[in-house]
Amino acid sequence: MGSFMYIAILLAAIISTVHSCPPSDRAALLSFRAALNESHLGIFNSWKGNDCCHEWYGVSCDPTTHRIADINLRGESEDPLFEKAHRTGYMTGTISPSICKLERLSSLTIADWKGITGSIPSCITSLPFLRIIDLVGNKLTGSIPSTIGRLSRLTVLNVAENQLTGYIPRSLTNLSSLMHLDLRNNGIYGNIPTNFGKLRMLSRALLSRNKLTGPIPYSISYIYRLSDLDLSLNKLSGTIPPSLGKMHVLATLNLDGNHISGTIPPSLMNSRINILNLSKNAMEGYIPDSFDEKSYFMVMDLSYNKLKGSIPKSISSATFIGHLDVSHNHLCGQIPEGSPFDHLEASSFTYNDCLCGKPLKPCR
């Protein structure tokens, strides 16, 4: 009976070892954890014991290989740990290069901790199974690793709301599986790569609030899945490619707060776009008289430009226009009557040369 118990215990120990994470993964995790300091929530209190696949907060393993597959650490969460503390998370420290020893890592989320500094480890691009990089809402500095294009499986790259600088790496356009790109609120400068259109799977490209210069690449119109393009609050110049108005699923186009010049392409007025913001640029010429029943705008903001002429009459044929702002231009003439103008306020039309009619003063 004693020998039977001994064998049973031995078998249990062997099974436990087989189904736990490898010591190398555990050591890499503990090294990663040593570079971070989180003193309010105690999220790392569970990182103890030999099996990092079992109840280590934010860590998940592949059920077959028992290698670490996902690290999901969010500073803003509905987890009971956060609700009990009645606060969001705050963490300082850096992202240790030891993370790169987790060879089977598929998803890396270290988001919204507000105080994490340092750079993105360049060795991260050596992780061949990585699909998600989400580092939003920290204080990371440095640049996006130049070899980011090596991550052939990457579908999400979110490094928004940090303090990154440098150029958009040329290799980024090799990410043929990338679906979501968010670089907002950083200090990234230079031109958008001319071959940006190689990102054929991209559905969201959010690049606002950086220091990007140069023209909007024509190749963006090749991204047939793109539904949301936000290039606002940069230093972009040149003209708007007319081909953007011919994209099949583009619904949001934010170009406000740049140095874009030239005329508004007529194709934008009867496109699939329903949120169009071209405000605070240097757009000239006339508002295109090319609205039709395909025109459906929840928002159209053309304010703070150099537009002249009258408000086109074809705008009345639009199926819907929820919010329209043409203020701070050089427009003149009578504001058309009826929809959508019967529900717009005077502030939508003020600071023009000689617009008149409701909701402004009557025309003489």
GROMACS .gro file of C-alpha atoms in nm:
model
  364
    1MET     CA    1   0.000   0.000   0.000
    2GLY     CA    2   0.287   0.231   0.084
    3SER     CA    3   0.458   0.170  -0.251
    4PHE     CA    4   0.125   0.232  -0.432
    5MET     CA    5   0.087   0.570  -0.259
    6TYR     CA    6   0.447   0.656  -0.346
    7ILE     CA    7   0.386   0.576  -0.714
    8ALA     CA    8   0.062   0.777  -0.715
    9ILE     CA    9   0.235   1.080  -0.563
   10LEU     CA   10   0.522   1.047  -0.810
   11LEU     CA   11   0.282   1.028  -1.105
   12ALA     CA   12   0.091   1.333  -0.978
   13ALA     CA   13   0.416   1.525  -0.951
   14ILE     CA   14   0.518   1.424  -1.305
   15ILE     CA   15   0.176   1.522  -1.448
   16SER     CA   16   0.191   1.854  -1.261
   17THR     CA   17   0.536   1.922  -1.405
   18VAL     CA   18   0.426   1.831  -1.758
   19HIS     CA   19   0.124   2.062  -1.741
   20SER     CA   20   0.302   2.360  -1.583
   21CYS     CA   21   0.490   2.630  -1.766
   22PRO     CA   22   0.857   2.568  -1.848
   23PRO     CA   23   1.108   2.706  -1.595
   24SER     CA   24   1.252   2.929  -1.870
   25ASP     CA   25   0.914   3.100  -1.924
   26ARG     CA   26   0.867   3.143  -1.551
   27ALA     CA   27   1.213   3.295  -1.515
   28ALA     CA   28   1.146   3.535  -1.804
   29LEU     CA   29   0.818   3.645  -1.643
   30LEU     CA   30   0.978   3.707  -1.305
   31SER     CA   31   1.254   3.909  -1.472
   32PHE     CA   32   0.988   4.111  -1.656
   33ARG     CA   33   0.799   4.165  -1.330
   34ALA     CA   34   1.118   4.280  -1.150
   35ALA     CA   35   1.142   4.586  -1.379
   36LEU     CA   36   0.792   4.705  -1.281
   37ASN     CA   37   0.650   4.861  -0.966
   38GLU     CA   38   0.278   4.841  -0.887
   39SER     CA   39   0.202   4.914  -0.522
   40HIS     CA   40  -0.171   4.997  -0.512
   41LEU     CA   41  -0.357   4.695  -0.648
   42GLY     CA   42  -0.115   4.411  -0.584
   43ILE     CA   43  -0.170   4.253  -0.925
   44PHE     CA   44   0.161   4.066  -0.900
   45ASN     CA   45   0.078   3.905  -0.565
   46SER     CA   46  -0.048   3.600  -0.752
   47TRP     CA   47   0.282   3.556  -0.937
   48LYS     CA   48   0.416   3.287  -0.709
   49GLY     CA   49   0.463   2.912  -0.719
   50ASN     CA   50   0.621   2.704  -0.992
   51ASP     CA   51   0.331   2.702  -1.237
   52CYS     CA   52   0.293   3.039  -1.412
   53CYS     CA   53   0.009   2.891  -1.619
   54HIS     CA   54  -0.208   2.858  -1.310
   55GLU     CA   55  -0.374   3.169  -1.163
   56TRP     CA   56  -0.095   3.415  -1.235
   57TYR     CA   57  -0.284   3.740  -1.290
   58GLY     CA   58  -0.295   3.841  -1.658
   59VAL     CA   59  -0.101   3.537  -1.780
   60SER     CA   60  -0.245   3.270  -2.011
   61CYS     CA   61  -0.079   2.964  -2.160
   62ASP     CA   62  -0.133   2.755  -2.468
   63PRO     CA   63  -0.329   2.446  -2.350
   64THR     CA   64  -0.125   2.216  -2.573
   65THR     CA   65   0.233   2.339  -2.534
   66HIS     CA   66   0.189   2.503  -2.189
   67ARG     CA   67   0.407   2.788  -2.310
   68ILE     CA   68   0.304   3.142  -2.219
   69ALA     CA   69   0.082   3.275  -2.500
   70ASP     CA   70  -0.079   3.592  -2.363
   71ILE     CA   71   0.011   3.868  -2.120
   72ASN     CA   72  -0.288   4.093  -2.055
   73LEU     CA   73  -0.223   4.366  -1.799
   74ARG     CA   74  -0.460   4.664  -1.819
   75GLY     CA   75  -0.454   4.957  -1.582
   76GLU     CA   76  -0.821   5.028  -1.652
   77SER     CA   77  -1.033   4.720  -1.604
   78GLU     CA   78  -1.367   4.593  -1.474
   79ASP     CA   79  -1.186   4.319  -1.287
   80PRO     CA   80  -1.306   4.281  -0.923
   81LEU     CA   81  -0.954   4.375  -0.812
   82PHE     CA   82  -1.003   4.726  -0.954
   83GLU     CA   83  -1.362   4.760  -0.832
   84LYS     CA   84  -1.258   4.667  -0.481
   85ALA     CA   85  -0.979   4.928  -0.483
   86HIS     CA   86  -1.209   5.197  -0.631
   87ARG     CA   87  -0.929   5.319  -0.856
   88THR     CA   88  -0.756   5.269  -1.188
   89GLY     CA   89  -0.408   5.129  -1.200
   90TYR     CA   90  -0.077   5.311  -1.183
   91MET     CA   91   0.252   5.141  -1.253
   92THR     CA   92   0.608   5.263  -1.298
   93GLY     CA   93   0.919   5.095  -1.430
   94THR     CA   94   1.010   4.971  -1.776
   95ILE     CA   95   0.928   4.687  -2.015
   96SER     CA   96   1.218   4.446  -1.971
   97PRO     CA   97   1.377   4.282  -2.278
   98SER     CA   98   1.332   3.954  -2.088
   99ILE     CA   99   0.982   3.953  -2.240
  100CYS     CA  100   1.151   3.849  -2.564
  101LYS     CA  101   1.245   3.512  -2.411
  102LEU     CA  102   0.877   3.409  -2.423
  103GLU     CA  103   0.918   3.253  -2.765
  104ARG     CA  104   0.553   3.151  -2.810
  105LEU     CA  105   0.402   3.483  -2.701
  106SER     CA  106   0.097   3.570  -2.911
  107SER     CA  107  -0.049   3.872  -2.733
  108LEU     CA  108   0.124   4.144  -2.531
  109THR     CA  109  -0.100   4.399  -2.358
  110ILE     CA  110   0.053   4.641  -2.106
  111ALA     CA  111  -0.197   4.924  -2.131
  112ASP     CA  112  -0.310   5.236  -1.944
  113TRP     CA  113  -0.064   5.227  -1.656
  114LYS     CA  114   0.030   5.594  -1.700
  115GLY     CA  115   0.377   5.573  -1.548
  116ILE     CA  116   0.567   5.304  -1.740
  117THR     CA  117   0.869   5.463  -1.910
  118GLY     CA  118   1.161   5.354  -2.125
  119SER     CA  119   1.152   5.222  -2.478
  120ILE     CA  120   0.978   4.937  -2.656
  121PRO     CA  121   1.236   4.653  -2.650
  122SER     CA  122   1.363   4.613  -3.007
  123CYS     CA  123   1.395   4.237  -2.957
  124ILE     CA  124   1.015   4.218  -2.951
  125THR     CA  125   1.029   4.186  -3.330
  126SER     CA  126   1.196   3.844  -3.290
  127LEU     CA  127   0.875   3.688  -3.151
  128PRO     CA  128   0.733   3.508  -3.457
  129PHE     CA  129   0.387   3.429  -3.312
  130LEU     CA  130   0.305   3.781  -3.191
  131ARG     CA  131  -0.041   3.895  -3.311
  132ILE     CA  132  -0.123   4.180  -3.072
  133ILE     CA  133   0.093   4.459  -2.932
  134ASP     CA  134  -0.112   4.694  -2.713
  135LEU     CA  135   0.096   4.942  -2.513
  136VAL     CA  136  -0.150   5.235  -2.510
  137GLY     CA  137  -0.154   5.489  -2.229
  138ASN     CA  138   0.195   5.480  -2.081
  139LYS     CA  139   0.499   5.712  -2.100
  140LEU     CA  140   0.709   5.511  -2.341
  141THR     CA  141   0.982   5.698  -2.528
  142GLY     CA  142   1.212   5.618  -2.817
  143SER     CA  143   1.078   5.497  -3.150
  144ILE     CA  144   0.881   5.208  -3.293
  145PRO     CA  145   1.137   4.928  -3.353
  146SER     CA  146   1.273   4.961  -3.708
  147THR     CA  147   1.232   4.587  -3.773
  148ILE     CA  148   0.861   4.580  -3.677
  149GLY     CA  149   0.787   4.446  -4.026
  150ARG     CA  150   0.928   4.106  -3.925
  151LEU     CA  151   0.610   4.031  -3.727
  152SER     CA  152   0.421   3.866  -4.013
  153ARG     CA  153   0.128   3.759  -3.792
  154LEU     CA  154   0.070   4.101  -3.629
  155THR     CA  155  -0.294   4.217  -3.651
  156VAL     CA  156  -0.300   4.495  -3.384
  157LEU     CA  157  -0.036   4.758  -3.315
  158ASN     CA  158  -0.156   5.009  -3.056
  159VAL     CA  159   0.108   5.241  -2.907
  160ALA     CA  160  -0.120   5.545  -2.871
  161GLU     CA  161  -0.090   5.801  -2.592
  162ASN     CA  162   0.278   5.762  -2.518
  163GLN     CA  163   0.580   5.986  -2.585
  164LEU     CA  164   0.725   5.805  -2.884
  165THR     CA  165   0.926   5.991  -3.145
  166GLY     CA  166   1.111   5.897  -3.463
  167TYR     CA  167   0.978   5.803  -3.803
  168ILE     CA  168   0.715   5.549  -3.897
  169PRO     CA  169   0.946   5.256  -3.982
  170ARG     CA  170   0.965   5.165  -4.351
  171SER     CA  171   0.925   4.801  -4.259
  172LEU     CA  172   0.583   4.867  -4.101
  173THR     CA  173   0.424   4.850  -4.446
  174ASN     CA  174   0.531   4.482  -4.464
  175LEU     CA  175   0.273   4.392  -4.198
  176SER     CA  176   0.036   4.229  -4.443
  177SER     CA  177  -0.195   4.099  -4.165
  178LEU     CA  178  -0.226   4.430  -3.978
  179MET     CA  179  -0.588   4.531  -3.919
  180HIS     CA  180  -0.567   4.799  -3.648
  181LEU     CA  181  -0.295   5.066  -3.631
  182ASP     CA  182  -0.312   5.329  -3.355
  183LEU     CA  183  -0.025   5.576  -3.316
  184ARG     CA  184  -0.228   5.868  -3.175
  185ASN     CA  185  -0.093   6.123  -2.927
  186ASN     CA  186   0.281   6.075  -2.969
  187GLY     CA  187   0.561   6.282  -3.120
  188ILE     CA  188   0.615   6.074  -3.433
  189TYR     CA  189   0.746   6.283  -3.720
  190GLY     CA  190   0.839   6.264  -4.088
  191ASN     CA  191   0.634   6.149  -4.383
  192ILE     CA  192   0.374   5.874  -4.394
  193PRO     CA  193   0.540   5.604  -4.608
  194THR     CA  194   0.441   5.640  -4.974
  195ASN     CA  195   0.367   5.267  -4.993
  196PHE     CA  196   0.131   5.278  -4.692
  197GLY     CA  197  -0.128   5.119  -4.922
  198LYS     CA  198   0.053   4.784  -4.890
  199LEU     CA  199  -0.136   4.738  -4.562
  200ARG     CA  200  -0.427   4.581  -4.750
  201MET     CA  201  -0.595   4.427  -4.443
  202LEU     CA  202  -0.603   4.754  -4.246
  203SER     CA  203  -0.946   4.865  -4.126
  204ARG     CA  204  -0.844   5.147  -3.886
  205ALA     CA  205  -0.548   5.384  -3.927
  206LEU     CA  206  -0.537   5.633  -3.639
  207LEU     CA  207  -0.235   5.863  -3.662
  208SER     CA  208  -0.367   6.189  -3.515
  209ARG     CA  209  -0.183   6.426  -3.280
  210ASN     CA  210   0.169   6.362  -3.402
  211LYS     CA  211   0.418   6.571  -3.603
  212LEU     CA  212   0.372   6.403  -3.940
  213THR     CA  213   0.465   6.610  -4.245
  214GLY     CA  214   0.446   6.579  -4.621
  215PRO     CA  215   0.155   6.469  -4.839
  216ILE     CA  216  -0.123   6.216  -4.784
  217PRO     CA  217  -0.005   5.910  -4.980
  218TYR     CA  218  -0.222   5.828  -5.281
  219SER     CA  219  -0.165   5.459  -5.208
  220ILE     CA  220  -0.397   5.477  -4.904
  221SER     CA  221  -0.688   5.444  -5.147
  222TYR     CA  222  -0.568   5.089  -5.228
  223ILE     CA  223  -0.663   4.970  -4.877
  224TYR     CA  224  -1.006   4.834  -4.966
  225ARG     CA  225  -1.096   4.738  -4.604
  226LEU     CA  226  -1.014   5.079  -4.454
  227SER     CA  227  -1.314   5.227  -4.273
  228ASP     CA  228  -1.155   5.480  -4.036
  229LEU     CA  229  -0.871   5.716  -4.135
  230ASP     CA  230  -0.765   5.979  -3.881
  231LEU     CA  231  -0.469   6.198  -3.977
  232SER     CA  232  -0.586   6.503  -3.782
  233LEU     CA  233  -0.368   6.746  -3.586
  234ASN     CA  234  -0.043   6.686  -3.769
  235LYS     CA  235   0.155   6.903  -4.012
  236LEU     CA  236   0.051   6.734  -4.336
  237SER     CA  237   0.056   6.941  -4.654
  238GLY     CA  238  -0.031   6.904  -5.021
  239THR     CA  239  -0.374   6.815  -5.156
  240ILE     CA  240  -0.636   6.551  -5.077
  241PRO     CA  241  -0.614   6.253  -5.317
  242PRO     CA  242  -0.953   6.240  -5.501
  243SER     CA  243  -0.930   5.860  -5.485
  244LEU     CA  244  -1.015   5.870  -5.112
  245GLY     CA  245  -1.373   5.952  -5.213
  246LYS     CA  246  -1.394   5.634  -5.419
  247MET     CA  247  -1.304   5.392  -5.141
  248HIS     CA  248  -1.576   5.133  -5.081
  249VAL     CA  249  -1.591   5.122  -4.701
  250LEU     CA  250  -1.423   5.443  -4.582
  251ALA     CA  251  -1.674   5.593  -4.338
  252THR     CA  252  -1.464   5.835  -4.129
  253LEU     CA  253  -1.210   6.078  -4.272
  254ASN     CA  254  -1.052   6.321  -4.023
  255LEU     CA  255  -0.793   6.556  -4.174
  256ASP     CA  256  -0.854   6.859  -3.952
  257GLY     CA  257  -0.574   7.069  -3.809
  258ASN     CA  258  -0.313   7.025  -4.083
  259HIS     CA  259  -0.167   7.243  -4.362
  260ILE     CA  260  -0.361   7.079  -4.644
  261SER     CA  261  -0.430   7.304  -4.944
  262GLY     CA  262  -0.595   7.284  -5.285
  263THR     CA  263  -0.961   7.224  -5.353
  264ILE     CA  264  -1.206   6.976  -5.202
  265PRO     CA  265  -1.233   6.672  -5.434
  266PRO     CA  266  -1.595   6.642  -5.562
  267SER     CA  267  -1.572   6.266  -5.499
  268LEU     CA  268  -1.588   6.325  -5.121
  269MET     CA  269  -1.938   6.473  -5.142
  270ASN     CA  270  -2.109   6.161  -5.280
  271SER     CA  271  -1.888   5.893  -5.126
  272ARG     CA  272  -1.947   5.636  -4.852
  273ILE     CA  273  -1.794   5.877  -4.599
  274ASN     CA  274  -2.037   5.987  -4.326
  275ILE     CA  275  -1.797   6.169  -4.093
  276LEU     CA  276  -1.586   6.422  -4.285
  277ASN     CA  277  -1.369   6.676  -4.102
  278LEU     CA  278  -1.150   6.903  -4.314
  279SER     CA  279  -1.152   7.199  -4.072
  280LYS     CA  280  -0.852   7.414  -3.982
  281ASN     CA  281  -0.661   7.368  -4.307
  282ALA     CA  282  -0.589   7.592  -4.608
  283MET     CA  283  -0.852   7.453  -4.847
  284GLU     CA  284  -0.944   7.690  -5.131
  285GLY     CA  285  -1.198   7.709  -5.412
  286TYR     CA  286  -1.565   7.617  -5.398
  287ILE     CA  287  -1.762   7.359  -5.204
  288PRO     CA  288  -1.822   7.098  -5.477
  289ASP     CA  289  -2.176   7.096  -5.620
  290SER     CA  290  -2.178   6.716  -5.636
  291PHE     CA  291  -2.410   6.605  -5.356
  292ASP     CA  292  -2.674   6.343  -5.439
  293GLU     CA  293  -2.888   6.080  -5.268
  294LYS     CA  294  -2.574   5.880  -5.179
  295SER     CA  295  -2.456   6.171  -4.963
  296TYR     CA  296  -2.515   6.082  -4.598
  297PHE     CA  297  -2.319   6.282  -4.343
  298MET     CA  298  -2.355   6.259  -3.968
  299VAL     CA  299  -2.085   6.527  -3.953
  300MET     CA  300  -1.939   6.754  -4.221
  301ASP     CA  301  -1.696   7.016  -4.090
  302LEU     CA  302  -1.536   7.248  -4.345
  303SER     CA  303  -1.478   7.540  -4.106
  304TYR     CA  304  -1.162   7.752  -4.079
  305ASN     CA  305  -1.052   7.727  -4.442
  306LYS     CA  306  -1.040   7.965  -4.739
  307LEU     CA  307  -1.348   7.843  -4.923
  308LYS     CA  308  -1.536   8.091  -5.143
  309GLY     CA  309  -1.853   8.108  -5.348
  310SER     CA  310  -2.197   7.994  -5.234
  311ILE     CA  311  -2.330   7.688  -5.057
  312PRO     CA  312  -2.414   7.447  -5.342
  313LYS     CA  313  -2.783   7.383  -5.407
  314SER     CA  314  -2.725   7.012  -5.460
  315ILE     CA  315  -2.663   6.978  -5.087
  316SER     CA  316  -3.043   6.969  -5.047
  317SER     CA  317  -3.048   6.637  -5.235
  318ALA     CA  318  -2.835   6.468  -4.968
  319THR     CA  319  -3.019   6.190  -4.786
  320PHE     CA  320  -2.904   6.321  -4.449
  321ILE     CA  321  -2.672   6.583  -4.300
  322GLY     CA  322  -2.673   6.589  -3.922
  323HIS     CA  323  -2.410   6.850  -3.838
  324LEU     CA  324  -2.269   7.097  -4.090
  325ASP     CA  325  -2.009   7.364  -4.015
  326VAL     CA  326  -1.888   7.602  -4.287
  327SER     CA  327  -1.800   7.891  -4.053
  328HIS     CA  328  -1.479   8.095  -4.082
  329ASN     CA  329  -1.451   8.088  -4.463
  330HIS     CA  330  -1.520   8.339  -4.744
  331LEU     CA  331  -1.861   8.211  -4.851
  332CYS     CA  332  -2.128   8.439  -4.990
  333GLY     CA  333  -2.492   8.428  -5.103
  334GLN     CA  334  -2.816   8.286  -4.970
  335ILE     CA  335  -2.824   7.981  -4.747
  336PRO     CA  336  -3.051   7.723  -4.916
  337GLU     CA  337  -3.388   7.663  -4.752
  338GLY     CA  338  -3.531   7.336  -4.624
  339SER     CA  339  -3.343   7.029  -4.507
  340PRO     CA  340  -3.076   7.012  -4.368
  341PHE     CA  341  -3.059   7.386  -4.309
  342ASP     CA  342  -3.382   7.410  -4.110
  343HIS     CA  343  -3.222   7.243  -3.806
  344LEU     CA  344  -2.878   7.408  -3.814
  345GLU     CA  345  -2.774   7.693  -3.585
  346ALA     CA  346  -2.626   8.028  -3.686
  347SER     CA  347  -2.283   7.922  -3.554
  348SER     CA  348  -2.258   7.681  -3.850
  349PHE     CA  349  -2.242   7.978  -4.090
  350THR     CA  350  -2.084   8.270  -3.903
  351TYR     CA  351  -1.762   8.449  -3.996
  352ASN     CA  352  -1.808   8.433  -4.372
  353ASP     CA  353  -1.799   8.724  -4.617
  354CYS     CA  354  -2.166   8.765  -4.704
  355LEU     CA  355  -2.382   8.462  -4.628
  356CYS     CA  356  -2.746   8.548  -4.557
  357GLY     CA  357  -3.082   8.381  -4.496
  358LYS     CA  358  -3.200   8.161  -4.211
  359PRO     CA  359  -3.057   8.106  -3.957
  360LEU     CA  360  -2.860   8.427  -4.031
  361LYS     CA  361  -3.003   8.767  -4.119
  362PRO     CA  362  -3.242   8.786  -4.417
  363CYS     CA  363  -3.090   8.858  -4.757
  364ARG     CA  364  -3.152   9.209  -4.890
   0.00000   0.00000   0.00000
